[in-house]
Amino acid sequence: MAATAKPAVQDEVTYMRPVSNCSGCGDTKVSWSVLEGMRRYNKEHKLKGKDRYEVVYVADRGCGNLQGWHDYRIVDTIFFMGSGVIIGEGIKESCSDKQVVITASGDGGYNFNLNAIKIAGKNKKWGAINVIYNNFVIRMTGGQIPLETDFDKEGVSLGYEEVIHVNPFHVNDNAELFKNLIDRYLKKQKVMVVADGVCVLDMMRDARAEGVKMGHFAKTEECLDVKFAMEKE
């Protein structure tokens, strides 16, 4: 009896694509606001050259690390999921007085390392600006729903003096917020910024499925994504 040939096993297919947030995500908009806030702070205080402050942006695997490969190029360090805050505390020990360490993670990464977030909140030696990308989904591992979190209660209990919720797509307002938070950081205050925003593409898809008529977005010269792409070229 002839042996039956085993079916060939198809190798995993890897699709090459730029590593960045998709067009519906608000996370990169928050990143732009962080950098723009620092630029405005230096301009408002007429700081130039060696007197200027700069951002050291420390993120972790997940929503945070994708910013490093985006045109905004904001992320300076990337470690494992949930580690951004504790790595940021270590960097504060060695960076200059002109460097402001801002840490970030997604809502999934937040729950991976609450101890680190508490250490940053309770450490009186440094200020803290901790950004949480609260997009209500863990995209990096398939789209799971993260743990339900009351950031307002948890933030205060972890040592943060204020928990501020922002709409990630309000980039100008958020830039003003981050500009004002620089002084609070230098005064060793602790602030948690929670960027609440679902994927716009998901939101539009769900709305249309319910029969809601939606318009269409078009890229113009004022579009931030177009602007940064042109500057890169």
PDB file of N, CA, C and O in Angstrom, residues 88-97 99 126:
ATOM      1  N   GLY A  88      11.695  54.779  33.184  1.00  0.00           N
ATOM      2  CA  GLY A  88      11.760  56.233  33.256  1.00  0.00           C
ATOM      3  C   GLY A  88      12.286  56.727  34.590  1.00  0.00           C
ATOM      4  O   GLY A  88      13.033  57.704  34.653  1.00  0.00           O
ATOM      5  N   GLU A  89      11.920  56.047  35.682  1.00  0.00           N
ATOM      6  CA  GLU A  89      12.432  56.438  36.998  1.00  0.00           C
ATOM      7  C   GLU A  89      13.946  56.275  37.061  1.00  0.00           C
ATOM      8  O   GLU A  89      14.644  57.079  37.670  1.00  0.00           O
ATOM      9  N   GLY A  90      14.454  55.223  36.420  1.00  0.00           N
ATOM     10  CA  GLY A  90      15.906  55.034  36.397  1.00  0.00           C
ATOM     11  C   GLY A  90      16.600  56.094  35.563  1.00  0.00           C
ATOM     12  O   GLY A  90      17.678  56.582  35.936  1.00  0.00           O
ATOM     13  N   ILE A  91      15.988  56.468  34.442  1.00  0.00           N
ATOM     14  CA  ILE A  91      16.587  57.488  33.581  1.00  0.00           C
ATOM     15  C   ILE A  91      16.655  58.832  34.289  1.00  0.00           C
ATOM     16  O   ILE A  91      17.605  59.606  34.104  1.00  0.00           O
ATOM     17  N   LYS A  92      15.670  59.124  35.126  1.00  0.00           N
ATOM     18  CA  LYS A  92      15.679  60.392  35.864  1.00  0.00           C
ATOM     19  C   LYS A  92      16.918  60.525  36.751  1.00  0.00           C
ATOM     20  O   LYS A  92      17.363  61.637  37.049  1.00  0.00           O
ATOM     21  N   GLU A  93      17.464  59.398  37.173  1.00  0.00           N
ATOM     22  CA  GLU A  93      18.649  59.427  38.031  1.00  0.00           C
ATOM     23  C   GLU A  93      19.896  59.876  37.273  1.00  0.00           C
ATOM     24  O   GLU A  93      20.877  60.310  37.883  1.00  0.00           O
ATOM     25  N   SER A  94      19.889  59.737  35.963  1.00  0.00           N
ATOM     26  CA  SER A  94      21.105  60.004  35.202  1.00  0.00           C
ATOM     27  C   SER A  94      20.986  61.110  34.165  1.00  0.00           C
ATOM     28  O   SER A  94      21.991  61.542  33.606  1.00  0.00           O
ATOM     29  N   CYS A  95      19.777  61.562  33.879  1.00  0.00           N
ATOM     30  CA  CYS A  95      19.624  62.592  32.846  1.00  0.00           C
ATOM     31  C   CYS A  95      19.948  63.977  33.406  1.00  0.00           C
ATOM     32  O   CYS A  95      20.089  64.168  34.623  1.00  0.00           O
ATOM     33  N   SER A  96      20.055  64.945  32.522  1.00  0.00           N
ATOM     34  CA  SER A  96      20.397  66.303  32.941  1.00  0.00           C
ATOM     35  C   SER A  96      19.172  67.036  33.478  1.00  0.00           C
ATOM     36  O   SER A  96      18.032  66.591  33.303  1.00  0.00           O
ATOM     37  N   ASP A  97      19.407  68.173  34.099  1.00  0.00           N
ATOM     38  CA  ASP A  97      18.310  68.982  34.628  1.00  0.00           C
ATOM     39  C   ASP A  97      17.462  69.593  33.524  1.00  0.00           C
ATOM     40  O   ASP A  97      16.369  70.106  33.790  1.00  0.00           O
ATOM     41  N   GLN A  99      16.364  67.887  30.944  1.00  0.00           N
ATOM     42  CA  GLN A  99      15.598  66.822  30.301  1.00  0.00           C
ATOM     43  C   GLN A  99      14.379  66.472  31.147  1.00  0.00           C
ATOM     44  O   GLN A  99      14.504  66.207  32.344  1.00  0.00           O
ATOM     45  N   TRP A 126      11.517  63.146  42.251  1.00  0.00           N
ATOM     46  CA  TRP A 126      11.298  63.639  40.904  1.00  0.00           C
ATOM     47  C   TRP A 126       9.827  63.945  40.666  1.00  0.00           C
ATOM     48  O   TRP A 126       8.957  63.438  41.349  1.00  0.00           O
TER      49      TRP A 126
END
